[in-house]
CSV table of C-alpha atoms in Angstrom, one decimal:
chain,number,residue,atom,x,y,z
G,1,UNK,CA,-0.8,-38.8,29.6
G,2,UNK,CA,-2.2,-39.9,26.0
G,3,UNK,CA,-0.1,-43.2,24.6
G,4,UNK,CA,2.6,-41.8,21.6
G,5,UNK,CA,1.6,-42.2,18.2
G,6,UNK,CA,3.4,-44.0,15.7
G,7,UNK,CA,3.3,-46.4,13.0
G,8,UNK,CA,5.3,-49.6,13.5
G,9,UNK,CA,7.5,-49.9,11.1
G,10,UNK,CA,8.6,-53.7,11.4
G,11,UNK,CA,11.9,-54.9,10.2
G,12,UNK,CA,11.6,-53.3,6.8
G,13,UNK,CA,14.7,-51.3,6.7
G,14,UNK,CA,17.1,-54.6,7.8
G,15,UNK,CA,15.2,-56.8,4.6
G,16,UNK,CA,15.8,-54.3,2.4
G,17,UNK,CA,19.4,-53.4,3.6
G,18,UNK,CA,19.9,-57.3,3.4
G,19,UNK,CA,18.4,-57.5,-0.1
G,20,UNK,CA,20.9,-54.7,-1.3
G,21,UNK,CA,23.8,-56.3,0.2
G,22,UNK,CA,23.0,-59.6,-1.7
G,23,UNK,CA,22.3,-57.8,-5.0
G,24,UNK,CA,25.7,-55.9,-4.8
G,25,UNK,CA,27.5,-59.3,-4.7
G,26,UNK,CA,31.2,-58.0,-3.7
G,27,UNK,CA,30.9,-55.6,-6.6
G,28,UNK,CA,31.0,-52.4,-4.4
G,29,UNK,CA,34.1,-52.1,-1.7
G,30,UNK,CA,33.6,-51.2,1.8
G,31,UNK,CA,35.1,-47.9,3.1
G,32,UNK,CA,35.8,-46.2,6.1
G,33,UNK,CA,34.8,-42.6,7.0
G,34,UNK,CA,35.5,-40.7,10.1
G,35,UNK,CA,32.8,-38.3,12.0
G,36,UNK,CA,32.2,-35.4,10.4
G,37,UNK,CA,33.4,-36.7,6.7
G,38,UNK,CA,30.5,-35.4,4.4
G,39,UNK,CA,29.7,-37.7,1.4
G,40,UNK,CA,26.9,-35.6,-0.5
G,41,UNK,CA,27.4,-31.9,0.2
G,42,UNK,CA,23.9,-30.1,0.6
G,43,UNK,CA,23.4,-28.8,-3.5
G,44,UNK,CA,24.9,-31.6,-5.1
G,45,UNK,CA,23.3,-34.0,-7.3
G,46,UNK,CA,23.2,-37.6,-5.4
G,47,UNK,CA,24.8,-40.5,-7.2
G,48,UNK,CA,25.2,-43.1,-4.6
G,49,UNK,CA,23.1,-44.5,-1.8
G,50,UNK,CA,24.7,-45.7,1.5
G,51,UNK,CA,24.7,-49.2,2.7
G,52,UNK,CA,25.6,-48.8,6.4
G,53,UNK,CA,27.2,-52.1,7.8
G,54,UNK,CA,28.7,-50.0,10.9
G,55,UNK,CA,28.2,-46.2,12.0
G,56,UNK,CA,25.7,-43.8,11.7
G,57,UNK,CA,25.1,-41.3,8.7
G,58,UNK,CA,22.6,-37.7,9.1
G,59,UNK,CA,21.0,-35.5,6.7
G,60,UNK,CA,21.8,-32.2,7.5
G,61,UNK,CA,20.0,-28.9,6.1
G,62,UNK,CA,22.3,-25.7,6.9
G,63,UNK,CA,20.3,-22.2,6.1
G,64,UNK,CA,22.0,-19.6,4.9
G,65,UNK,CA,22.4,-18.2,8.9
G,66,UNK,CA,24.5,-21.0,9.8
G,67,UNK,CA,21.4,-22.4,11.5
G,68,UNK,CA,21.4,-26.5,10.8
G,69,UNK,CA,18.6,-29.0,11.6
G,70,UNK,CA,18.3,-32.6,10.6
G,71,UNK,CA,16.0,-34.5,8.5
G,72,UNK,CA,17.4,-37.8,9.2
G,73,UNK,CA,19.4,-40.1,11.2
G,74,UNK,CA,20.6,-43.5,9.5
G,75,UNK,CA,21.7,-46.3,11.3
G,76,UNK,CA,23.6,-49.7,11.1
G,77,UNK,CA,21.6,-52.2,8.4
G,78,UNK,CA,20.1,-48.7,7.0
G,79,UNK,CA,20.4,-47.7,3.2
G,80,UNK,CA,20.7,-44.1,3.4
G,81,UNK,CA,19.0,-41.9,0.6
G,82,UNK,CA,17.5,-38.7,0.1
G,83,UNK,CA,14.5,-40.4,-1.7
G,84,UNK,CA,12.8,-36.6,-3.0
G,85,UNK,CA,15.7,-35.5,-4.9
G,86,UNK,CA,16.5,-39.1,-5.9
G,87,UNK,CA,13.1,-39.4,-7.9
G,88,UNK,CA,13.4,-36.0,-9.1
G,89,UNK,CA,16.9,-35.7,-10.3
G,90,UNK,CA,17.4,-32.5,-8.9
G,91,UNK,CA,20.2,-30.9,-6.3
G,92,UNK,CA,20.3,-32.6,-2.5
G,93,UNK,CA,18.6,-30.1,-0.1
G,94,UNK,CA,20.5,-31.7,2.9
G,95,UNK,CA,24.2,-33.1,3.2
G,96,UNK,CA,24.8,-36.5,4.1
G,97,UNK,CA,27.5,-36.5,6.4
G,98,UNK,CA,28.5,-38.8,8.6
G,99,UNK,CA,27.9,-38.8,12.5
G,100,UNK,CA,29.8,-42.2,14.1
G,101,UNK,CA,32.3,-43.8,12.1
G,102,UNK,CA,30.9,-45.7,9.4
G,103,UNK,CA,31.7,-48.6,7.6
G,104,UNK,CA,29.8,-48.3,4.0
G,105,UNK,CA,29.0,-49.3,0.8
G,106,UNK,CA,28.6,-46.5,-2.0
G,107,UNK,CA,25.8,-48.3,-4.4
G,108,UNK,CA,25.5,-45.9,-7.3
G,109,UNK,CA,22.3,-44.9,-7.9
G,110,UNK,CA,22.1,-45.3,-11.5
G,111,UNK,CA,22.3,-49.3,-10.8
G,112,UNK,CA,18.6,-49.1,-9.6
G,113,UNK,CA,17.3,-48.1,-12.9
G,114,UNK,CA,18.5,-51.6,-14.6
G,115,UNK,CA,15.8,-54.0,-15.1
G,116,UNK,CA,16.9,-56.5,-12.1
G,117,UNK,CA,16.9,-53.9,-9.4
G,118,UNK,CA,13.2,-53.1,-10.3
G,119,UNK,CA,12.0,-55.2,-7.4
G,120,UNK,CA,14.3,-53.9,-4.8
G,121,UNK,CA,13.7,-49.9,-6.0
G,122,UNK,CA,10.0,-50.2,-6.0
G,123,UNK,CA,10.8,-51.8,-2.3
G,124,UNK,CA,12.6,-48.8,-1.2
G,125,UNK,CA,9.7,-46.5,-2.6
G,126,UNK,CA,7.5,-48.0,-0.6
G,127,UNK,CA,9.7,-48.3,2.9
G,128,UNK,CA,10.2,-44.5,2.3
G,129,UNK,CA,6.3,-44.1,1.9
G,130,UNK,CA,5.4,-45.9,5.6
G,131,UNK,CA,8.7,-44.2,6.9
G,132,UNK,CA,7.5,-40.4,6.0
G,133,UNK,CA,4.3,-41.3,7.0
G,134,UNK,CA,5.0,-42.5,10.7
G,135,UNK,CA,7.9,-39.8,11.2
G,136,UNK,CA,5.1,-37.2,10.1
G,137,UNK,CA,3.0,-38.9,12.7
G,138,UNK,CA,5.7,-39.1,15.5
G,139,UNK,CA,6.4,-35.1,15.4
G,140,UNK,CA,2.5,-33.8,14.6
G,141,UNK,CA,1.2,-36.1,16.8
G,142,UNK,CA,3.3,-36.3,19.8
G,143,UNK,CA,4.9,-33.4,22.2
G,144,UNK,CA,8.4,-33.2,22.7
G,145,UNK,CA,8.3,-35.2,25.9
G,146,UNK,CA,6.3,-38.3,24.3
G,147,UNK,CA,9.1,-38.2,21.2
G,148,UNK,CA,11.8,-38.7,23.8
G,149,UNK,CA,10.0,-41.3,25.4
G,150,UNK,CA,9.7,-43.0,22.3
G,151,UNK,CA,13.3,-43.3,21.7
G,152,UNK,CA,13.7,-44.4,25.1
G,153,UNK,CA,11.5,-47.5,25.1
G,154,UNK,CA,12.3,-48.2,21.2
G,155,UNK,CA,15.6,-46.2,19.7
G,156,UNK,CA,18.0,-47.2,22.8
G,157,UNK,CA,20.4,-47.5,20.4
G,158,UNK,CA,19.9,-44.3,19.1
G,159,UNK,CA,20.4,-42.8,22.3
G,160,UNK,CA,23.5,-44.7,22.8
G,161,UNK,CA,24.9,-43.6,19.1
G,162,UNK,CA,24.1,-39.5,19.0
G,163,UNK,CA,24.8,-36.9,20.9
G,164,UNK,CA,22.0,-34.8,22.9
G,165,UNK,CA,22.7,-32.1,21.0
G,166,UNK,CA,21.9,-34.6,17.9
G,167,UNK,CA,18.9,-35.9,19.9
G,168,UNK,CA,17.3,-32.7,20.2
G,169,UNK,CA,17.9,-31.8,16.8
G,170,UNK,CA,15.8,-34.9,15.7
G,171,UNK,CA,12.7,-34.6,17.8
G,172,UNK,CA,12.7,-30.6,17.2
G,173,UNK,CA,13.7,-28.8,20.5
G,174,UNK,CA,16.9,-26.9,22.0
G,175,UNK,CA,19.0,-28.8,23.7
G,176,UNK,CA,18.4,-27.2,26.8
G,177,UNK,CA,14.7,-28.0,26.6
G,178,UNK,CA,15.4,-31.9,26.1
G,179,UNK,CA,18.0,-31.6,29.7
G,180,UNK,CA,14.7,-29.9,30.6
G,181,UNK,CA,12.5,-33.1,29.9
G,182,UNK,CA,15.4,-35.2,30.9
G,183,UNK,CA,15.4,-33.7,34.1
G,184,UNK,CA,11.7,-33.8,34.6
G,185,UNK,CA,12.0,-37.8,33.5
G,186,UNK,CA,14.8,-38.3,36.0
G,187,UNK,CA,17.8,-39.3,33.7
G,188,UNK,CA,20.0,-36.5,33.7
């Protein structure tokens, strides 16, 4: 079986997390939101990013059938963003909503336009950058089997934090298919 393709990503995501929590200084509370609580809803103009110190966040898309599929999971030390409609101004194509419980800072995002967040904004342009470019590489590159693998040997705590039916979701299969692979890899 060919080795799974990815781009390491390194501990990008905790630096910058850490470089926004320093930055905010106390200025920003930290709330509590239960599972299921949705903090952009999907055609809504974004005006806050999430800093994640517990829980996890997902973009969600919902088409106009009902049918839902998720761009993005965001986890503990994450900042959580839709970065495309960010940049563009223009109405969220997903919801953020949140999966697990989440303790989180609401950093508006009209802070990262002042001259001293600069730095830190051109930082999280580039993160996204890498990020898009190895989660493009982990789904075109890899089957279905070698993603779950993936999260096995490096996302543990993904698979410890989502649901199957989440899990599925992510690396693009039905749920029944991933019990399938599950089965086949002995873990059911």
């Amino acid at each position: 079986m060919r080795d799974i393709k990815i781009l390491a990503l390194g501990d990008s995501y905790q630096n910058i997390a850490q470089s926004i929590l320093l930055k905010c200084n106390h200025q920003f509370a930290v709330k509590t939101f239960s599972r299921g609580e949705v903090l952009l809803p999907q055609g809504q103009k974004q005006q806050y990013g999430y800093l994640i110190l517990e829980g996890v966040l997902a973009a969600l898309h919902t088409s106009a059938e009902g049918g839902q599929k998720c761009k993005e999971f965001y986890f503990q030390g994450e900042f959580a963003l839709l970065y495309g409609n960010w940049l563009t101004d223009s109405q969220a194509l997903y919801q953020i909503q949140v999966v697990k419980t989440a303790q989180l800072i609401a950093v508006p995002l009209a802070i990262l336009e002042q001259p001293d967040w600069q730095q830190l904004k051109q930082q999280l342009i580039t993160q996204q950058l890498v990020f898009k470019e190895a989660k493009e590489a982990f789904l075109l590159l890899n089957t279905p089997e070698q993603r779950y693998r993936y999260l096995l040997a490096q996302k543990p705590h993904w698979l410890a934090q989502l649901t199957l039916t989440e899990v599925a979701m992510y690396i693009g299969v039905s749920a029944i298919s991933l019990s399938r692979i599950r089965q086949r890899l002995n873990l059911s």
